[in-house]
mmCIF file of N, CA and C in Angstrom:
data_model
loop_
_atom_site.group_PDB
_atom_site.id
_atom_site.type_symbol
_atom_site.label_atom_id
_atom_site.label_comp_id
_atom_site.label_asym_id
_atom_site.label_seq_id
_atom_site.Cartn_x
_atom_site.Cartn_y
_atom_site.Cartn_z
ATOM 1 N N MET R 186 -7.175 15.446 8.509
ATOM 2 C CA MET R 186 -6.874 14.618 8.157
ATOM 3 C C MET R 186 -5.166 15.327 8.914
ATOM 4 N N PRO R 187 -5.201 14.659 10.473
ATOM 5 C CA PRO R 187 -3.288 14.768 11.225
ATOM 6 C C PRO R 187 -2.468 15.318 9.714
ATOM 7 N N ALA R 188 -1.132 15.956 10.312
ATOM 8 C CA ALA R 188 0.302 16.327 9.474
ATOM 9 C C ALA R 188 0.892 14.711 9.832
ATOM 10 N N GLU R 189 0.418 14.074 11.283
ATOM 11 C CA GLU R 189 1.553 13.113 11.060
ATOM 12 C C GLU R 189 0.420 11.612 9.903
ATOM 13 N N GLY R 190 -0.389 11.757 9.800
ATOM 14 C CA GLY R 190 -1.390 10.482 9.224
ATOM 15 C C GLY R 190 -1.038 10.755 8.124
ATOM 16 N N SER R 191 -1.299 11.660 7.198
ATOM 17 C CA SER R 191 -1.521 12.253 6.443
ATOM 18 C C SER R 191 0.212 11.587 5.707
ATOM 19 N N ASP R 192 1.698 12.728 6.048
ATOM 20 C CA ASP R 192 2.512 12.188 5.850
ATOM 21 C C ASP R 192 3.014 10.470 6.183
ATOM 22 N N LEU R 193 2.745 10.141 6.807
ATOM 23 C CA LEU R 193 2.770 7.735 6.060
ATOM 24 C C LEU R 193 2.332 7.492 5.583
ATOM 25 N N ILE R 194 1.112 8.662 5.040
ATOM 26 C CA ILE R 194 0.057 8.503 3.706
ATOM 27 C C ILE R 194 0.797 8.720 2.625
ATOM 28 N N MET R 195 1.801 9.551 2.018
ATOM 29 C CA MET R 195 2.951 9.661 1.398
ATOM 30 C C MET R 195 3.690 8.633 1.045
ATOM 31 N N SER R 196 4.160 8.636 2.790
ATOM 32 C CA SER R 196 5.444 7.835 2.101
ATOM 33 C C SER R 196 4.886 6.410 2.217
ATOM 34 N N ALA R 197 4.162 5.795 2.589
ATOM 35 C CA ALA R 197 3.360 4.344 1.801
ATOM 36 C C ALA R 197 3.059 4.326 0.609
ATOM 37 N N ARG R 198 3.020 5.554 0.405
ATOM 38 C CA ARG R 198 2.480 5.653 -1.584
ATOM 39 C C ARG R 198 3.358 5.424 -1.930
ATOM 40 N N ALA R 199 4.951 6.292 -1.798
ATOM 41 C CA ALA R 199 6.374 6.363 -2.464
ATOM 42 C C ALA R 199 6.293 5.352 -2.515
ATOM 43 N N GLU R 200 6.662 4.012 -1.284
ATOM 44 C CA GLU R 200 7.119 2.901 -1.255
ATOM 45 C C GLU R 200 6.051 2.101 -1.836
ATOM 46 N N LEU R 201 5.095 1.558 -2.048
ATOM 47 C CA LEU R 201 4.184 1.107 -3.272
ATOM 48 C C LEU R 201 4.322 1.440 -4.692
ATOM 49 N N VAL R 202 4.826 3.199 -4.467
ATOM 50 C CA VAL R 202 4.738 2.586 -6.891
ATOM 51 C C VAL R 202 6.655 2.064 -6.817
ATOM 52 N N THR R 203 7.720 2.473 -5.804
ATOM 53 C CA THR R 203 8.580 2.090 -6.273
ATOM 54 C C THR R 203 8.771 0.586 -5.818
ATOM 55 N N ALA R 204 7.826 -0.058 -4.940
ATOM 56 C CA ALA R 204 8.027 -1.159 -5.454
ATOM 57 C C ALA R 204 8.761 -2.189 -6.792
ATOM 58 N N GLU R 205 9.304 -3.319 -5.727
ATOM 59 C CA GLU R 205 9.446 -4.171 -7.309
ATOM 60 C C GLU R 205 8.054 -5.557 -7.734
ATOM 61 N N ASP R 206 7.633 -5.772 -6.602
ATOM 62 C CA ASP R 206 6.211 -6.462 -7.177
ATOM 63 C C ASP R 206 5.030 -5.600 -6.693
ATOM 64 N N PRO R 207 4.203 -4.923 -7.023
ATOM 65 C CA PRO R 207 3.124 -4.134 -6.358
ATOM 66 C C PRO R 207 2.211 -4.712 -5.762
ATOM 67 N N TYR R 208 2.488 -6.008 -6.190
ATOM 68 C CA TYR R 208 0.877 -7.397 -6.180
ATOM 69 C C TYR R 208 1.088 -7.643 -4.510
ATOM 70 N N PHE R 209 3.048 -7.390 -4.541
ATOM 71 C CA PHE R 209 3.309 -8.232 -3.417
ATOM 72 C C PHE R 209 3.292 -9.626 -2.899
ATOM 73 N N ARG R 210 2.802 -10.239 -3.668
ATOM 74 C CA ARG R 210 2.861 -12.191 -3.685
ATOM 75 C C ARG R 210 4.014 -12.401 -3.455
ATOM 76 N N GLY R 211 3.648 -14.204 -2.432
ATOM 77 C CA GLY R 211 4.518 -14.686 -1.245
ATOM 78 C C GLY R 211 4.223 -14.259 -0.469
ATOM 79 N N ILE R 212 5.800 -16.084 0.169
ATOM 80 C CA ILE R 212 5.723 -15.543 2.212
ATOM 81 C C ILE R 212 6.546 -14.326 1.647
ATOM 82 N N ASP R 213 6.537 -13.460 3.227
ATOM 83 C CA ASP R 213 7.758 -11.910 3.808
ATOM 84 C C ASP R 213 7.620 -11.779 1.831
ATOM 85 N N ALA R 214 6.675 -11.638 1.097
ATOM 86 C CA ALA R 214 7.219 -10.033 -0.011
ATOM 87 C C ALA R 214 6.873 -8.685 0.468
ATOM 88 N N ASP R 215 6.703 -8.538 1.995
ATOM 89 C CA ASP R 215 6.729 -7.140 1.623
ATOM 90 C C ASP R 215 8.276 -7.197 2.337
ATOM 91 N N ALA R 216 8.859 -8.220 2.453
ATOM 92 C CA ALA R 216 10.262 -7.536 4.040
ATOM 93 C C ALA R 216 10.924 -6.477 3.580
ATOM 94 N N SER R 217 10.951 -6.210 2.409
ATOM 95 C CA SER R 217 11.955 -5.041 2.140
ATOM 96 C C SER R 217 10.855 -2.911 1.948
ATOM 97 N N LEU R 218 9.906 -3.629 3.053
ATOM 98 C CA LEU R 218 9.132 -2.918 3.159
ATOM 99 C C LEU R 218 9.888 -1.799 4.507
ATOM 100 N N PRO R 219 9.619 -0.420 5.382
ATOM 101 C CA PRO R 219 9.629 -0.449 5.935
ATOM 102 C C PRO R 219 9.217 -0.630 7.404
ATOM 103 N N HIS R 220 9.963 -0.987 8.172
ATOM 104 C CA HIS R 220 9.274 -1.726 9.618
ATOM 105 C C HIS R 220 7.432 -1.536 9.832
ATOM 106 N N TRP R 221 7.354 -0.587 9.609
ATOM 107 C CA TRP R 221 5.570 0.437 10.196
ATOM 108 C C TRP R 221 4.759 0.531 9.374
ATOM 109 N N MET R 222 5.299 -0.797 8.136
ATOM 110 C CA MET R 222 4.107 -1.001 6.784
ATOM 111 C C MET R 222 4.054 -2.765 6.298
ATOM 112 N N THR R 223 2.994 -3.066 6.293
ATOM 113 C CA THR R 223 2.651 -4.119 5.463
ATOM 114 C C THR R 223 1.389 -3.926 4.838
ATOM 115 N N VAL R 224 1.547 -5.185 3.971
ATOM 116 C CA VAL R 224 1.013 -5.196 3.088
ATOM 117 C C VAL R 224 0.215 -6.769 2.471
ATOM 118 N N ARG R 225 -1.158 -6.522 2.736
ATOM 119 C CA ARG R 225 -2.031 -7.459 2.053
ATOM 120 C C ARG R 225 -2.650 -7.736 0.869
ATOM 121 N N PRO R 226 -3.269 -8.188 0.225
ATOM 122 C CA PRO R 226 -4.363 -8.865 -0.540
ATOM 123 C C PRO R 226 -5.799 -7.751 0.505
ATOM 124 N N LEU R 227 -6.732 -7.490 0.116
ATOM 125 C CA LEU R 227 -8.299 -7.373 0.788
ATOM 126 C C LEU R 227 -8.327 -8.226 0.810
ATOM 127 N N ALA R 228 -8.660 -9.154 -0.059
ATOM 128 C CA ALA R 228 -9.455 -10.778 -0.616
ATOM 129 C C ALA R 228 -8.253 -11.398 -0.275
ATOM 130 N N SER R 229 -8.217 -12.354 -0.391
ATOM 131 C CA SER R 229 -7.557 -13.904 -0.335
ATOM 132 C C SER R 229 -8.157 -13.947 -1.934
ATOM 133 N N THR R 230 -8.721 -14.240 -2.016
ATOM 134 C CA THR R 230 -9.483 -14.679 -3.766
ATOM 135 C C THR R 230 -8.246 -13.775 -5.138
ATOM 136 N N ASN R 231 -8.120 -13.282 -4.212
ATOM 137 C CA ASN R 231 -7.849 -11.828 -5.704
ATOM 138 C C ASN R 231 -6.708 -11.223 -5.022
ATOM 139 N N PRO R 232 -5.319 -12.112 -5.125
ATOM 140 C CA PRO R 232 -4.462 -11.686 -5.033
ATOM 141 C C PRO R 232 -3.695 -10.469 -5.876
ATOM 142 N N GLY R 233 -4.741 -9.903 -7.130
ATOM 143 C CA GLY R 233 -4.220 -9.187 -8.465
ATOM 144 C C GLY R 233 -4.812 -7.725 -7.979
ATOM 145 N N GLY R 234 -6.205 -7.838 -7.065
ATOM 146 C CA GLY R 234 -6.819 -6.806 -7.075
ATOM 147 C C GLY R 234 -6.619 -5.840 -5.835
ATOM 148 N N PRO R 235 -8.172 -5.027 -4.885
ATOM 149 C CA PRO R 235 -6.609 -4.094 -4.198
ATOM 150 C C PRO R 235 -6.195 -5.008 -3.549
ATOM 151 N N HIS R 236 -5.658 -4.106 -2.771
ATOM 152 C CA HIS R 236 -4.499 -4.194 -1.279
ATOM 153 C C HIS R 236 -4.623 -3.178 -0.540
ATOM 154 N N ILE R 237 -4.392 -4.114 1.266
ATOM 155 C CA ILE R 237 -4.651 -2.463 2.157
ATOM 156 C C ILE R 237 -3.194 -2.771 2.358
ATOM 157 N N VAL R 238 -2.930 -1.344 2.478
ATOM 158 C CA VAL R 238 -1.614 -0.612 3.112
ATOM 159 C C VAL R 238 -1.925 -1.002 5.167
ATOM 160 N N ASP R 239 -0.918 -1.490 5.956
ATOM 161 C CA ASP R 239 -1.237 -1.345 7.893
ATOM 162 C C ASP R 239 -0.393 -0.790 8.201
ATOM 163 N N PHE R 240 -0.620 0.926 8.479
ATOM 164 C CA PHE R 240 0.317 1.858 9.169
ATOM 165 C C PHE R 240 0.452 1.668 10.890
ATOM 166 N N ALA R 241 1.857 2.338 11.473
ATOM 167 C CA ALA R 241 1.696 2.964 12.214
ATOM 168 C C ALA R 241 1.144 2.065 13.521
ATOM 169 N N GLY R 242 1.120 0.363 13.552
ATOM 170 C CA GLY R 242 1.097 -0.459 14.065
ATOM 171 C C GLY R 242 -0.498 -0.770 14.338
ATOM 172 N N GLY R 243 -1.372 -0.062 13.767
ATOM 173 C CA GLY R 243 -2.811 -0.632 13.235
ATOM 174 C C GLY R 243 -2.971 1.003 13.289
ATOM 175 N N ARG R 244 -2.582 1.732 13.598
ATOM 176 C CA ARG R 244 -3.123 3.169 14.163
ATOM 177 C C ARG R 244 -4.321 3.904 12.377
ATOM 178 N N GLY R 245 -3.225 3.027 11.222
ATOM 179 C CA GLY R 245 -3.142 3.600 9.941
ATOM 180 C C GLY R 245 -4.148 2.721 9.313
ATOM 181 N N TRP R 246 -4.955 2.759 7.511
ATOM 182 C CA TRP R 246 -4.472 2.162 6.348
ATOM 183 C C TRP R 246 -4.978 2.381 5.196
ATOM 184 N N LEU R 247 -4.389 1.958 4.023
ATOM 185 C CA LEU R 247 -4.485 2.693 3.446
ATOM 186 C C LEU R 247 -5.115 1.247 1.787
ATOM 187 N N ILE R 248 -6.441 1.874 0.921
ATOM 188 C CA ILE R 248 -6.617 0.272 0.343
ATOM 189 C C ILE R 248 -6.251 1.070 -1.158
ATOM 190 N N TYR R 249 -5.880 0.787 -1.325
ATOM 191 C CA TYR R 249 -5.357 0.358 -3.056
ATOM 192 C C TYR R 249 -4.885 0.202 -4.115
ATOM 193 N N THR R 250 -5.495 -0.332 -5.331
ATOM 194 C CA THR R 250 -5.406 -0.798 -6.617
ATOM 195 C C THR R 250 -4.152 -0.250 -7.454
ATOM 196 N N PHE R 251 -3.853 -1.408 -7.481
ATOM 197 C CA PHE R 251 -2.177 -1.130 -7.945
ATOM 198 C C PHE R 251 -2.204 -0.915 -9.936
ATOM 199 N N ILE R 252 -3.101 0.025 -11.111
ATOM 200 C CA ILE R 252 -2.761 -0.189 -12.454
ATOM 201 C C ILE R 252 -1.067 -0.093 -13.006
ATOM 202 N N ARG R 253 -0.867 -1.706 -13.765
ATOM 203 C CA ARG R 253 0.371 -1.854 -14.401
ATOM 204 C C ARG R 253 0.409 -1.240 -15.847
ATOM 205 N N ARG R 254 0.581 0.187 -16.062
ATOM 206 C CA ARG R 254 0.953 0.876 -16.686
ATOM 207 C C ARG R 254 2.774 0.857 -16.855
ATOM 208 N N HIS R 255 3.486 -0.133 -18.698
ATOM 209 C CA HIS R 255 4.161 0.596 -19.069
ATOM 210 C C HIS R 255 5.136 1.655 -19.039
ATOM 211 N N ALA R 256 4.872 3.350 -18.786
ATOM 212 C CA ALA R 256 5.149 4.040 -18.847
ATOM 213 C C ALA R 256 4.687 4.762 -17.653
ATOM 214 N N GLU R 257 4.155 4.732 -17.227
ATOM 215 C CA GLU R 257 3.396 5.269 -15.848
ATOM 216 C C GLU R 257 2.703 4.416 -15.049
ATOM 217 N N PRO R 258 3.222 3.213 -14.135
ATOM 218 C CA PRO R 258 2.395 2.004 -13.171
ATOM 219 C C PRO R 258 1.641 3.638 -11.485
ATOM 220 N N GLN R 259 0.207 3.133 -11.644
ATOM 221 C CA GLN R 259 -0.827 3.737 -11.005
ATOM 222 C C GLN R 259 -0.930 3.553 -9.960
ATOM 223 N N ILE R 260 -1.192 4.302 -8.639
ATOM 224 C CA ILE R 260 -1.635 3.382 -7.367
ATOM 225 C C ILE R 260 -2.811 4.649 -7.701
ATOM 226 N N VAL R 261 -3.467 3.891 -7.516
ATOM 227 C CA VAL R 261 -5.362 4.346 -6.872
ATOM 228 C C VAL R 261 -5.604 4.056 -5.563
ATOM 229 N N VAL R 262 -6.000 5.416 -4.445
ATOM 230 C CA VAL R 262 -6.199 3.974 -3.963
ATOM 231 C C VAL R 262 -7.961 4.787 -3.152
ATOM 232 N N THR R 263 -8.214 3.741 -3.041
ATOM 233 C CA THR R 263 -10.190 3.646 -2.681
ATOM 234 C C THR R 263 -10.771 4.510 -0.631
ATOM 235 N N GLU R 264 -8.898 4.676 0.015
ATOM 236 C CA GLU R 264 -9.893 4.436 1.324
ATOM 237 C C GLU R 264 -8.082 5.248 1.555
ATOM 238 N N ALA R 265 -8.520 6.423 2.497
ATOM 239 C CA ALA R 265 -7.432 5.548 3.651
ATOM 240 C C ALA R 265 -8.028 6.581 5.132
ATOM 241 N N PHE R 266 -7.203 5.740 6.073
ATOM 242 C CA PHE R 266 -8.005 5.790 7.503
ATOM 243 C C PHE R 266 -6.315 6.319 8.955
ATOM 244 N N TRP R 267 -7.313 6.927 9.205
ATOM 245 C CA TRP R 267 -5.886 7.612 10.674
ATOM 246 C C TRP R 267 -6.486 7.846 11.458
ATOM 247 N N ALA R 268 -6.293 6.737 12.782
ATOM 248 C CA ALA R 268 -7.060 7.373 14.434
ATOM 249 C C ALA R 268 -6.575 8.040 15.327
#
């Protein structure tokens, strides 16, 4: 993966780990994220399941699942794509 895509993926991951609500529930729930990324559930019927992050104007995406743990929350990335 090119450095530009890799850098965006690492930045997106950092934003997700520090998000107040990593499930991004509700309207405009991702308003606090940088302008270059948006988050939504992968399936609207499973809002607590996998989510997709679109970034760089649709040039790439990241599919992840958030695992809530008290001491150390964890983001599990199942797919990363950069065009």
